[in-house]
XYZ file of C-alpha atoms in Angstrom:
745
model
C 66.195 -24.706 22.357
C 62.425 -25.086 21.742
C 60.321 -25.674 24.846
C 57.793 -28.488 25.157
C 54.844 -26.039 24.969
C 56.189 -24.461 21.791
C 56.920 -27.873 20.334
C 53.296 -28.910 21.082
C 52.027 -25.666 19.436
C 54.152 -26.173 16.283
C 52.970 -29.772 16.023
C 49.347 -28.678 16.347
C 49.756 -26.050 13.542
C 51.409 -28.606 11.275
C 48.620 -31.068 11.965
C 45.984 -28.415 11.201
C 47.682 -27.486 7.889
C 47.758 -31.113 6.931
C 43.979 -31.442 7.360
C 41.624 -31.128 4.486
C 39.280 -28.240 4.136
C 36.237 -30.179 5.400
C 38.136 -31.559 8.299
C 39.337 -28.104 9.310
C 35.694 -26.852 9.348
C 34.665 -29.671 11.708
C 37.596 -28.933 14.023
C 36.681 -25.247 14.193
C 33.045 -26.116 15.068
C 34.167 -28.470 17.878
C 36.538 -25.843 19.260
C 33.748 -23.242 19.306
C 31.422 -25.677 21.114
C 34.025 -26.394 23.785
C 34.691 -22.682 24.338
C 30.954 -21.971 24.710
C 30.514 -24.831 27.178
C 33.446 -23.601 29.270
C 32.007 -20.077 29.308
C 28.608 -21.354 30.532
C 30.224 -23.350 33.318
C 32.354 -20.397 34.376
C 29.277 -18.129 34.548
C 27.333 -20.639 36.658
C 30.253 -21.115 39.060
C 30.753 -17.345 39.424
C 27.050 -16.799 40.207
C 27.080 -19.670 42.690
C 30.158 -18.383 44.488
C 28.635 -14.892 44.694
C 25.401 -16.381 46.110
C 27.345 -18.330 48.684
C 29.348 -15.328 49.700
C 26.235 -13.226 50.218
C 24.445 -16.042 52.145
C 27.487 -16.561 54.352
C 27.524 -12.893 55.155
C 23.838 -13.035 56.248
C 24.618 -16.151 58.267
C 27.389 -14.378 60.179
C 25.094 -11.439 60.856
C 22.264 -13.738 62.088
C 24.725 -15.184 64.634
C 25.516 -11.643 65.837
C 28.887 -11.371 64.046
C 29.661 -8.363 61.787
C 33.345 -8.658 62.504
C 35.489 -10.949 64.566
C 34.803 -9.146 67.832
C 31.174 -7.956 68.120
C 27.897 -7.278 66.394
C 24.134 -7.305 66.935
C 22.576 -10.500 68.464
C 19.728 -12.008 66.363
C 17.131 -14.381 67.711
C 16.866 -16.598 64.614
C 19.243 -18.655 62.586
C 18.776 -18.690 58.809
C 19.895 -21.389 56.426
C 20.619 -20.716 52.777
C 18.304 -22.712 50.554
C 20.492 -24.372 47.913
C 17.884 -26.859 46.759
C 16.485 -24.949 43.722
C 20.025 -24.376 42.434
C 20.895 -28.054 42.977
C 17.873 -29.150 40.955
C 18.837 -26.820 38.123
C 22.414 -28.168 38.074
C 21.176 -31.760 38.034
C 18.845 -31.001 35.143
C 21.884 -29.620 33.271
C 23.874 -32.811 33.866
C 26.211 -31.207 36.409
C 24.641 -32.662 39.549
C 27.571 -34.805 40.697
C 30.161 -32.021 40.288
C 27.936 -29.542 42.087
C 27.206 -32.037 44.897
C 30.895 -32.461 45.629
C 31.412 -28.724 45.534
C 28.510 -28.090 47.929
C 29.847 -30.662 50.357
C 33.189 -28.853 50.499
C 31.483 -25.492 51.013
C 29.198 -26.955 53.709
C 32.191 -28.312 55.632
C 33.871 -24.865 55.546
C 30.606 -23.199 56.539
C 30.077 -25.610 59.432
C 33.616 -25.100 60.736
C 33.193 -21.328 60.574
C 29.810 -21.544 62.300
C 31.252 -23.654 65.138
C 34.111 -21.186 65.620
C 31.735 -18.230 65.629
C 28.863 -19.627 67.736
C 31.040 -21.369 70.319
C 31.821 -18.073 72.021
C 30.144 -17.496 75.400
C 29.021 -14.045 74.181
C 27.149 -15.359 71.144
C 23.838 -17.248 71.141
C 22.889 -19.281 68.098
C 19.250 -20.292 67.827
C 18.005 -22.960 65.458
C 16.018 -21.545 62.585
C 12.685 -22.849 61.312
C 12.565 -26.222 59.593
C 12.651 -25.939 55.834
C 10.172 -27.408 53.361
C 10.456 -31.061 52.460
C 12.244 -31.433 49.215
C 10.847 -33.183 46.173
C 11.780 -36.779 45.647
C 14.276 -37.172 42.888
C 13.652 -39.348 39.877
C 15.034 -42.854 39.863
C 18.229 -43.245 37.963
C 18.669 -45.535 34.951
C 20.203 -48.925 35.582
C 23.596 -49.332 34.015
C 24.384 -52.081 31.530
C 25.338 -55.457 32.883
C 29.060 -55.946 32.698
C 30.640 -58.791 30.731
C 30.861 -62.215 32.384
C 34.190 -62.804 34.054
C 36.550 -65.638 33.249
C 36.019 -68.977 35.000
C 38.132 -69.329 38.109
C 40.721 -72.007 38.711
C 39.654 -75.397 40.068
C 39.905 -75.486 43.903
C 41.999 -77.906 45.887
C 40.651 -81.371 46.725
C 38.779 -81.412 50.090
C 39.709 -83.465 53.166
C 38.684 -87.111 53.003
C 35.504 -87.840 55.001
C 35.180 -90.297 57.889
C 34.586 -93.940 57.199
C 30.885 -94.839 57.163
C 29.282 -97.415 59.439
C 29.276 -100.996 58.174
C 26.129 -101.986 56.373
C 23.801 -104.752 57.515
C 25.120 -108.097 56.495
C 22.917 -109.803 53.986
C 21.255 -113.128 54.753
C 23.239 -116.174 53.747
C 21.870 -119.622 53.206
C 22.677 -121.756 56.229
C 21.639 -125.188 57.445
C 19.638 -125.330 60.725
C 21.601 -125.178 63.972
C 20.162 -125.686 67.484
C 21.276 -122.597 69.428
C 19.244 -123.277 72.600
C 18.897 -126.950 73.437
C 16.024 -128.100 75.679
C 16.909 -128.847 79.300
C 15.957 -131.918 81.276
C 12.953 -131.220 83.499
C 11.306 -132.718 86.585
C 7.558 -132.173 86.947
C 4.874 -133.419 89.343
C 1.988 -135.334 87.858
C -0.890 -133.015 87.011
C 1.293 -129.962 86.428
C 2.306 -128.302 83.139
C 5.804 -128.777 81.761
C 7.634 -126.693 79.163
C 10.621 -127.616 76.998
C 12.348 -124.699 75.246
C 14.151 -125.145 71.944
C 15.559 -122.473 69.629
C 17.175 -122.948 66.210
C 18.908 -120.673 63.702
C 19.422 -120.892 59.961
C 18.330 -119.434 56.633
C 15.658 -119.886 55.571
C 14.181 -120.060 59.069
C 13.876 -123.712 60.094
C 10.677 -125.332 61.335
C 10.651 -126.846 64.837
C 9.167 -130.352 65.153
C 8.834 -132.161 68.483
C 8.680 -135.951 68.914
C 8.549 -138.294 71.870
C 10.875 -141.234 71.503
C 9.250 -144.667 71.524
C 5.724 -143.235 71.703
C 3.516 -140.455 70.361
C 2.864 -137.042 71.837
C -0.470 -136.717 73.704
C -2.572 -134.996 71.037
C -4.973 -133.199 73.356
C -2.370 -132.073 75.900
C 0.600 -130.713 73.945
C 1.167 -127.398 72.172
C 4.130 -126.024 70.206
C 4.389 -122.216 70.373
C 5.724 -119.928 67.650
C 9.084 -119.684 69.418
C 9.511 -123.456 69.286
C 8.681 -124.303 72.914
C 6.780 -127.513 73.708
C 4.111 -127.313 76.429
C 2.670 -130.436 78.081
C -0.424 -129.851 80.217
C -1.818 -132.097 82.977
C 1.260 -134.298 82.827
C 0.721 -138.052 83.372
C 3.206 -140.660 84.528
C 3.449 -142.113 81.022
C 4.579 -138.713 79.687
C 7.997 -139.376 81.218
C 10.738 -140.164 78.737
C 12.974 -138.629 76.080
C 11.838 -135.902 73.727
C 13.487 -134.764 70.492
C 13.506 -131.212 69.140
C 14.156 -131.336 65.400
C 14.842 -128.192 63.322
C 14.255 -128.750 59.580
C 14.634 -126.695 56.418
C 15.432 -127.354 52.724
C 19.140 -127.311 53.553
C 19.257 -129.830 56.359
C 18.190 -130.574 59.904
C 19.477 -130.552 63.485
C 18.224 -132.436 66.548
C 18.534 -131.954 70.320
C 17.184 -134.159 73.116
C 15.778 -133.692 76.617
C 14.462 -136.013 79.302
C 11.253 -135.410 81.243
C 10.970 -136.974 84.683
C 7.444 -137.142 86.117
C 7.189 -137.401 89.880
C 4.067 -139.395 90.745
C 2.329 -139.480 94.145
C 1.939 -142.883 95.731
C -1.090 -145.015 94.812
C -1.957 -148.532 95.914
C -1.901 -151.026 93.062
C -3.044 -153.969 95.220
C -4.433 -154.278 98.752
C -5.992 -157.184 100.638
C -9.705 -157.264 101.468
C -10.942 -155.017 104.214
C -11.861 -158.047 106.318
C -10.310 -161.492 106.185
C -11.712 -164.552 107.940
C -8.878 -166.872 108.861
C -8.558 -170.489 110.019
C -6.504 -171.135 113.163
C -3.161 -172.821 112.530
C -3.009 -171.824 108.849
C -0.390 -169.540 107.249
C -1.695 -166.156 106.033
C -0.072 -163.935 103.374
C -1.218 -160.281 103.099
C -0.005 -158.671 99.890
C 0.222 -154.865 99.521
C 1.839 -153.054 96.594
C 1.938 -149.411 95.430
C 3.106 -147.376 92.473
C 4.637 -143.911 92.245
C 7.822 -142.086 91.339
C 10.192 -142.135 93.079
C 9.433 -145.781 93.819
C 7.481 -145.897 97.121
C 8.499 -147.864 100.182
C 5.825 -150.272 101.485
C 5.660 -151.121 105.207
C 3.233 -152.953 107.524
C 2.165 -152.136 111.074
C -0.248 -153.575 113.645
C -2.631 -151.449 115.660
C -2.310 -153.734 118.686
C 1.466 -153.442 118.816
C 4.025 -156.068 117.868
C 3.737 -158.472 114.975
C 2.991 -162.079 115.832
C 5.993 -164.329 116.441
C 7.269 -165.903 113.253
C 5.784 -163.213 110.955
C 7.833 -161.473 108.255
C 7.584 -158.749 105.598
C 9.202 -159.036 102.163
C 8.483 -156.986 99.020
C 5.335 -155.552 100.585
C 3.886 -158.939 101.621
C 3.163 -159.719 105.289
C 3.378 -163.420 106.154
C 1.897 -164.779 109.407
C 2.577 -168.454 110.159
C 0.159 -170.594 112.151
C -2.469 -167.991 112.883
C -3.848 -167.953 116.407
C -6.509 -165.948 118.193
C -3.823 -163.572 119.400
C -3.072 -162.645 115.802
C -6.560 -161.287 115.145
C -7.069 -157.513 114.796
C -6.170 -154.596 112.510
C -3.118 -154.461 110.282
C -2.119 -151.389 108.248
C -0.128 -151.175 105.022
C 1.656 -147.855 104.360
C 3.293 -146.656 101.137
C 5.491 -143.558 101.006
C 7.721 -141.570 98.679
C 8.998 -137.978 98.848
C 5.676 -136.649 97.541
C 3.105 -138.258 99.829
C 2.218 -141.158 102.121
C -0.919 -143.338 102.091
C -2.170 -146.178 104.279
C -4.714 -148.979 104.176
C -6.179 -151.161 106.958
C -7.436 -154.729 106.965
C -8.868 -156.821 109.800
C -8.245 -160.485 110.645
C -11.107 -162.406 112.317
C -12.441 -165.886 112.914
C -15.738 -166.400 111.169
C -18.574 -165.759 113.659
C -16.442 -163.677 116.047
C -17.134 -159.972 116.534
C -14.042 -157.769 116.203
C -13.813 -155.345 119.137
C -12.702 -152.432 116.965
C -14.253 -152.107 113.534
C -12.237 -152.370 110.340
C -11.623 -149.516 107.893
C -13.771 -148.764 104.888
C -12.993 -146.054 102.275
C -15.701 -144.538 100.141
C -15.353 -141.887 97.416
C -16.959 -138.552 98.132
C -20.420 -138.042 96.499
C -20.870 -141.824 96.126
C -23.076 -144.056 98.346
C -21.849 -145.787 101.498
C -23.297 -149.298 101.978
C -22.608 -151.180 105.218
C -23.716 -154.788 105.780
C -23.569 -156.207 109.270
C -21.836 -159.573 108.998
C -23.788 -160.842 112.012
C -26.657 -161.412 109.633
C -24.953 -164.504 108.220
C -23.238 -165.804 111.368
C -25.979 -165.673 113.970
C -28.812 -168.130 113.589
C -31.025 -166.661 116.257
C -33.416 -164.012 114.890
C -32.185 -160.515 115.588
C -33.449 -156.968 115.163
C -30.721 -154.594 113.950
C -30.262 -150.879 114.588
C -27.535 -148.504 113.382
C -25.907 -145.476 114.943
C -22.951 -143.178 114.291
C -20.568 -142.982 117.214
C -20.386 -139.492 118.755
C -22.576 -138.014 116.030
C -25.985 -138.254 114.402
C -26.764 -140.096 111.212
C -27.664 -137.729 108.334
C -31.417 -138.461 108.338
C -32.158 -137.086 104.881
C -29.520 -139.318 103.307
C -29.751 -142.442 105.467
C -31.834 -145.577 104.988
C -31.736 -149.029 106.729
C -33.017 -152.403 105.569
C -32.573 -155.294 107.952
C -28.896 -155.446 108.821
C -27.747 -152.991 106.091
C -27.130 -149.243 106.223
C -27.029 -146.916 103.178
C -25.751 -143.314 103.329
C -26.227 -141.641 99.930
C -24.188 -138.824 98.337
C -21.463 -138.955 100.983
C -19.547 -135.924 102.159
C -16.363 -135.521 104.169
C -18.530 -135.075 107.274
C -19.658 -138.702 106.937
C -16.217 -139.914 108.012
C -16.394 -141.670 111.405
C -17.385 -144.879 113.227
C -20.682 -146.627 112.537
C -22.059 -149.329 114.874
C -24.418 -152.168 114.023
C -26.390 -153.384 117.088
C -28.290 -156.696 117.024
C -30.995 -157.536 119.601
C -32.306 -161.112 120.005
C -36.048 -161.493 119.348
C -36.508 -164.608 121.552
C -36.841 -164.686 125.305
C -34.905 -167.935 125.669
C -31.744 -166.514 124.103
C -31.907 -162.804 124.897
C -28.615 -161.200 123.919
C -27.136 -158.141 122.236
C -24.276 -158.206 119.754
C -22.381 -155.269 118.212
C -20.225 -154.700 115.151
C -18.154 -151.532 114.536
C -17.241 -150.011 111.138
C -14.575 -147.322 110.680
C -15.492 -145.302 107.586
C -13.259 -142.784 105.793
C -14.684 -140.637 103.003
C -11.986 -139.793 100.467
C -12.030 -137.153 97.749
C -10.146 -134.571 95.759
C -7.941 -132.193 97.785
C -9.460 -128.998 99.127
C -7.440 -125.916 100.008
C -8.722 -124.636 103.333
C -6.510 -121.544 103.580
C -8.222 -118.262 102.806
C -6.313 -115.966 100.463
C -6.990 -112.347 99.711
C -6.886 -111.549 96.008
C -4.093 -109.089 96.772
C -1.350 -109.395 99.379
C 0.271 -106.065 100.193
C 3.860 -105.922 101.384
C 5.852 -102.923 102.567
C 9.165 -102.566 100.691
C 12.109 -104.384 102.381
C 9.723 -106.122 104.830
C 8.847 -109.834 105.054
C 5.652 -111.764 104.390
C 4.686 -115.433 104.817
C 2.369 -117.183 102.366
C 0.835 -120.297 103.948
C -1.324 -122.798 102.089
C -3.104 -125.713 103.803
C -5.088 -128.441 102.043
C -6.950 -131.516 103.266
C -7.879 -134.925 101.872
C -8.040 -137.691 102.508
C -5.901 -138.938 100.957
C -3.302 -136.452 102.133
C -2.476 -134.157 99.208
C 0.885 -132.877 98.007
C 0.925 -129.087 98.476
C 3.305 -126.711 96.709
C 3.585 -123.098 95.475
C 4.398 -121.766 92.013
C 5.202 -118.288 90.651
C 5.124 -118.161 86.903
C 7.243 -121.078 85.670
C 9.089 -121.384 89.012
C 8.152 -124.176 91.449
C 8.771 -124.008 95.181
C 9.460 -127.122 97.252
C 6.495 -129.459 97.817
C 5.145 -130.561 101.216
C 3.559 -133.874 102.178
C 2.211 -132.553 105.467
C -0.760 -130.813 103.871
C 0.758 -127.339 104.397
C 3.248 -125.450 102.228
C 4.829 -122.184 103.360
C 7.003 -119.708 101.470
C 8.554 -116.665 103.099
C 9.446 -113.490 101.205
C 12.159 -111.493 102.965
C 13.418 -107.992 102.137
C 10.599 -107.652 99.617
C 11.441 -105.903 96.359
C 9.992 -105.444 92.885
C 11.182 -108.905 91.786
C 8.913 -110.438 94.425
C 5.771 -108.897 92.956
C 3.475 -111.163 90.971
C 0.938 -113.973 91.255
C 1.684 -116.834 93.647
C -0.427 -119.972 93.115
C -0.941 -122.807 95.623
C -1.512 -126.323 94.246
C -2.882 -129.339 96.132
C -2.793 -132.628 94.216
C -3.589 -136.285 94.848
C -4.595 -139.214 92.703
C -8.231 -138.141 93.192
C -7.820 -134.642 91.780
C -6.398 -131.215 92.520
C -7.284 -127.785 93.872
C -5.710 -124.356 93.337
C -5.803 -120.918 94.934
C -3.835 -117.760 94.169
C -2.886 -114.402 95.577
C -1.032 -111.514 93.951
C 1.763 -109.819 95.874
C 2.192 -106.073 95.462
C 4.602 -103.682 97.132
C 2.713 -100.969 98.962
C 3.117 -97.551 97.313
C 1.788 -94.509 99.110
C -0.834 -92.626 97.084
C 0.344 -89.647 95.069
C -1.938 -87.074 93.468
C -1.930 -86.891 89.682
C -4.575 -84.171 89.595
C -4.770 -82.406 92.932
C -7.600 -79.977 93.733
C -6.326 -76.866 95.496
C -6.677 -73.108 95.758
C -9.922 -71.323 95.028
C -12.503 -72.157 92.363
C -15.194 -69.629 91.485
C -18.442 -70.590 89.790
C -21.339 -68.337 88.865
C -24.803 -68.676 90.316
C -26.643 -71.506 88.459
C -23.339 -72.375 86.812
C -21.495 -75.694 86.759
C -17.922 -76.748 87.469
C -15.914 -79.998 87.421
C -12.999 -80.480 89.832
C -10.664 -83.393 89.092
C -9.028 -85.499 91.783
C -6.974 -88.518 90.702
C -4.112 -90.381 92.355
C -1.777 -93.317 91.748
C -0.426 -95.834 94.208
C -0.437 -99.489 95.179
C -3.027 -100.688 95.770
C -4.877 -98.419 93.386
C -6.280 -95.683 95.643
C -9.993 -94.997 95.940
C -11.179 -91.382 95.808
C -13.740 -89.890 98.191
C -14.949 -86.316 98.610
C -16.067 -84.593 101.807
C -18.561 -81.817 101.150
C -18.741 -78.617 103.226
C -19.898 -79.553 106.733
C -20.315 -83.150 105.496
C -23.617 -82.282 103.817
C -24.026 -83.385 100.188
C -26.773 -81.814 98.112
C -28.464 -83.006 94.930
C -26.348 -80.453 93.053
C -23.113 -82.237 93.997
C -22.030 -85.550 92.466
C -18.825 -87.597 92.414
C -18.086 -89.485 89.188
C -16.445 -92.889 89.011
C -13.094 -91.354 88.026
C -13.036 -89.198 91.179
C -14.214 -85.965 89.547
C -16.489 -83.726 91.635
C -19.258 -82.090 89.608
C -21.259 -79.132 90.937
C -24.237 -78.135 88.790
C -26.909 -75.419 89.086
C -24.769 -73.893 91.835
C -26.255 -71.838 94.650
C -24.524 -69.855 97.375
C -24.724 -72.952 99.587
C -22.210 -74.723 97.349
C -19.667 -72.240 98.717
C -17.249 -73.874 101.135
C -14.267 -76.169 101.627
C -14.299 -79.450 99.653
C -11.826 -82.132 100.716
C -10.630 -84.921 98.396
C -9.098 -88.019 100.027
C -7.173 -90.834 98.306
C -7.194 -94.133 100.253
C -4.729 -96.882 99.317
C -1.323 -97.791 100.672
C -1.806 -94.696 102.810
C -4.117 -91.692 102.988
C -3.573 -88.254 101.437
C -5.963 -85.322 101.301
C -6.257 -82.021 99.477
C -8.726 -79.155 99.879
C -10.237 -76.659 97.482
C -12.314 -73.579 98.317
C -15.362 -73.151 96.069
C -16.991 -69.709 96.004
C -20.456 -69.009 94.525
C -20.624 -66.201 93.436
C -17.789 -63.673 93.920
C -17.163 -62.697 97.558
C -19.906 -60.460 98.949
C -19.054 -58.714 102.219
C -21.997 -56.301 102.199
C -23.502 -58.004 105.236
C -20.546 -57.099 107.436
C -20.195 -54.286 109.986
C -16.643 -52.907 109.836
C -16.813 -49.812 112.044
C -15.507 -51.166 115.365
C -11.833 -50.752 116.210
C -11.103 -54.300 114.978
C -12.709 -53.595 111.601
C -15.486 -56.014 112.489
C -13.085 -58.911 111.938
C -11.387 -59.675 115.250
C -8.684 -62.352 115.349
C -8.946 -65.009 118.039
C -6.329 -64.748 120.760
C -6.796 -68.457 121.430
C -6.370 -69.772 117.873
C -4.740 -67.549 115.240
C -6.541 -69.348 112.375
C -9.938 -68.162 113.691
C -11.548 -64.757 113.153
C -14.978 -63.383 114.028
C -16.819 -61.457 111.279
C -19.439 -59.091 112.758
C -22.837 -58.627 111.089
C -24.421 -55.228 110.568
C -27.826 -56.813 111.245
C -28.606 -58.421 114.607
C -31.154 -60.791 113.059
C -29.909 -64.070 111.631
C -31.370 -65.248 108.313
C -31.129 -69.046 108.086
C -31.410 -68.976 104.307
C -28.613 -66.437 103.826
C -25.000 -67.386 103.169
C -22.626 -65.132 105.139
C -19.402 -64.820 103.167
C -16.129 -64.577 105.066
C -13.389 -62.268 103.717
C -10.988 -63.611 101.099
C -8.695 -66.316 102.418
C -11.247 -67.507 105.001
C -14.312 -69.726 104.920
C -17.412 -69.898 107.074
C -16.652 -72.608 109.640
C -18.772 -75.735 110.120
C -19.979 -77.003 113.492
C -17.583 -79.981 113.240
C -14.635 -77.630 112.798
C -15.809 -75.602 115.791
C -15.963 -78.720 117.983
C -12.296 -79.427 117.292
C -11.283 -75.883 118.292
C -13.645 -74.889 121.085
C -13.706 -77.860 123.459
C -12.940 -76.542 126.949
C -15.725 -77.031 129.513
C -14.262 -74.366 131.793
C -15.810 -70.963 131.093
C -13.797 -69.155 133.752
C -10.329 -68.937 132.267
C -8.706 -67.473 129.191
C -9.520 -64.487 126.990
C -13.030 -63.178 126.431
C -14.155 -63.605 122.852
C -15.642 -60.173 121.957
C -17.284 -58.901 125.138
C -15.908 -55.433 125.981
C -13.324 -55.518 123.199
C -12.802 -53.551 119.970
C -14.870 -50.640 121.308
C -17.826 -52.802 122.381
C -19.741 -52.101 125.557
C -20.257 -55.616 126.817
C -22.257 -57.339 124.083
C -23.436 -54.031 122.677
C -22.023 -52.084 119.782
C -23.781 -49.289 117.929
C -26.785 -49.671 120.210
C -27.302 -53.285 119.104
C -27.009 -56.355 121.341
C -24.794 -58.970 119.571
C -24.279 -62.366 121.217
C -24.424 -65.344 118.826
C -21.655 -66.093 116.303
C -23.155 -68.672 113.946
C -21.690 -71.517 111.912
C -22.333 -72.491 108.299
C -24.620 -75.372 109.289
C -26.180 -73.732 112.351
C -29.558 -73.889 110.617
C -29.447 -77.679 111.198
C -27.161 -78.015 114.272
C -28.254 -74.827 116.166
C -24.591 -74.393 117.208
C -23.199 -70.949 118.073
C -20.232 -69.320 119.811
C -21.241 -66.818 122.489
C -19.404 -63.498 122.265
C -19.321 -63.247 126.047
C -17.700 -66.668 126.685
C -14.019 -67.266 126.924
C -12.592 -68.177 123.524
C -11.609 -71.783 124.235
C -14.986 -72.518 125.855
C -17.129 -75.052 124.024
C -19.960 -74.141 121.691
C -23.561 -73.800 122.783
C -26.851 -74.409 120.974
C -29.967 -72.380 120.206
C -32.358 -71.971 117.310
C -32.925 -68.274 118.044
C -32.463 -65.823 115.186
C -32.134 -62.809 117.541
C -28.966 -61.331 119.044
C -27.080 -62.350 115.890
C -23.417 -61.256 116.105
C -21.919 -62.679 112.914
C -19.990 -65.679 111.536
C -17.057 -67.748 112.770
C -14.425 -67.759 110.008
C -11.424 -70.080 109.647
C -8.432 -69.602 107.386
C -8.500 -71.786 104.244
């Protein structure tokens, strides 16, 4: 049986015999080339293995190992340098094969080294660092591979969430009234508003009409939102109003009724004085207008009506007038807004009425009084005039015969005026008198005094009271925005705010109206809010000599707080200024700008904040620190106070004596609040005999006067020999200077 190797050899010989001559030559050349290449590789490998073997032998000897047990101990460790050989192999195209081979050898070498050098008897020392190898050349990029086939289509993704509905487009629609106007009740002279809102597309136009009459051109206004405003409402503005919304596609109408409440006014009154004939029937007619319809009544000043008299529809009828029926009669008209009255007097011609009759005159007009005695008394008379219980206004009064004229009347001219006639003949000497009761009427006047702002503590109560005077008596009421509070006919309207909250804030307006005019006054209610700093000065601020600095101090609150600054010791210099926004500005600073500055916000409360300004950096060179208290003894009476001792016993009034950090040189005012005991015989001594002092003396220097920051103007000092709580004393002496009183910031 022929083996596979023999079969392969026979096949190769047969194949070679079958080749042509030229082909056989090429095959022989290729075979020779392969054999030569194999020989070269074998030689290189043999040399490399021999080199490794020899290097490994040196390595074992450098570790002190000639055999497995013992050998000489070297102090250095040598590495074989394979790099030149590796470069040669790479240049020959065998770099990758050699790299793999070296890695295997290195692993074996490392394992052997660990086994050899791990013995306690052997010491392996790291050899010197080798030279840095040369950077290899960058390899050539390979060719880009062919593009792969397109992948299969992926599966369909999960369906997304449903989107939000879009905005619905506008659709043509005929006008529709969506907010119909409401019926309103308004007092004459006020402003009324009727609200009307319509919808549709295109947007409809709002048109207002008054049924059965026209709108008052000068007193109505239609706003952009469709509301109708009627100002200074009159009685004839009452009625029905139509709000009509129109567009190209139709119209819509809504209606509202306006009721105007009108104060009472007389439409007819009898004369002020009526001369009657005894036995005749007298009819006194009195009528008034207003809404609601007023009630008209009659009364008599002397008491009961005459027998047989009657009142019907505002007319007083007196049958068969007698002397007992003479006197004053009053007609009154009243509705739920106000009440008015009018007086008339009945008299026989030629008879003086004991109590004068009433006369009304409009304010700022002239009052003219004519004494009727002029026409009824034949005897010559001289007439004089006087005002009962008061003086006539000389600058505005003139008399001619039996007439009196008071020009440009005021409310103070109301009162009783008397005409006095004296006979000019001796045969008929007599005196007659006639009395006139005069009332000056005018537009209402509010007499209550309101502050522009009324402050209320949260949850508390406040009463707003408004009083107005006539005559005639005005109707008084309050409003807040478009809201009306109940009206009063008594001349005073009061509203009470309880458990005050934010909804109660706003402007409250008092109205006083009558048929002669109106008056208004207002106050704004705010809830009190304690001030709170927005920018609060604090800490320490340093500014260089001749430098400038701005320190902000702002606060919020209700009412808006005002900002004030207190300068050190209350003394402001020309280098300190407070701006309108509360900012303190110090310019061209000197050492005397050093000190505590206090900002205060005044409003619905008071808050303060302090800042310590230092010009320049702290200088303690003036201090003596050698006594046992370090020249800075703490008060045993007040822990915030310390006494800084001076090295010099002479006080310089122009020098600023800096206290240590965290303290400031105290002012006289601060000292007064601390040292206020008049008893100098109790408590702890201030510095006398303490901290190594001999009485007042330390270091051979007599030290008695502890000065304050403003001592140059107040002469105040604290004596080192007094008890601590004892009050300050005063001297202008610059001798016996002990130091400065310092207080913690």
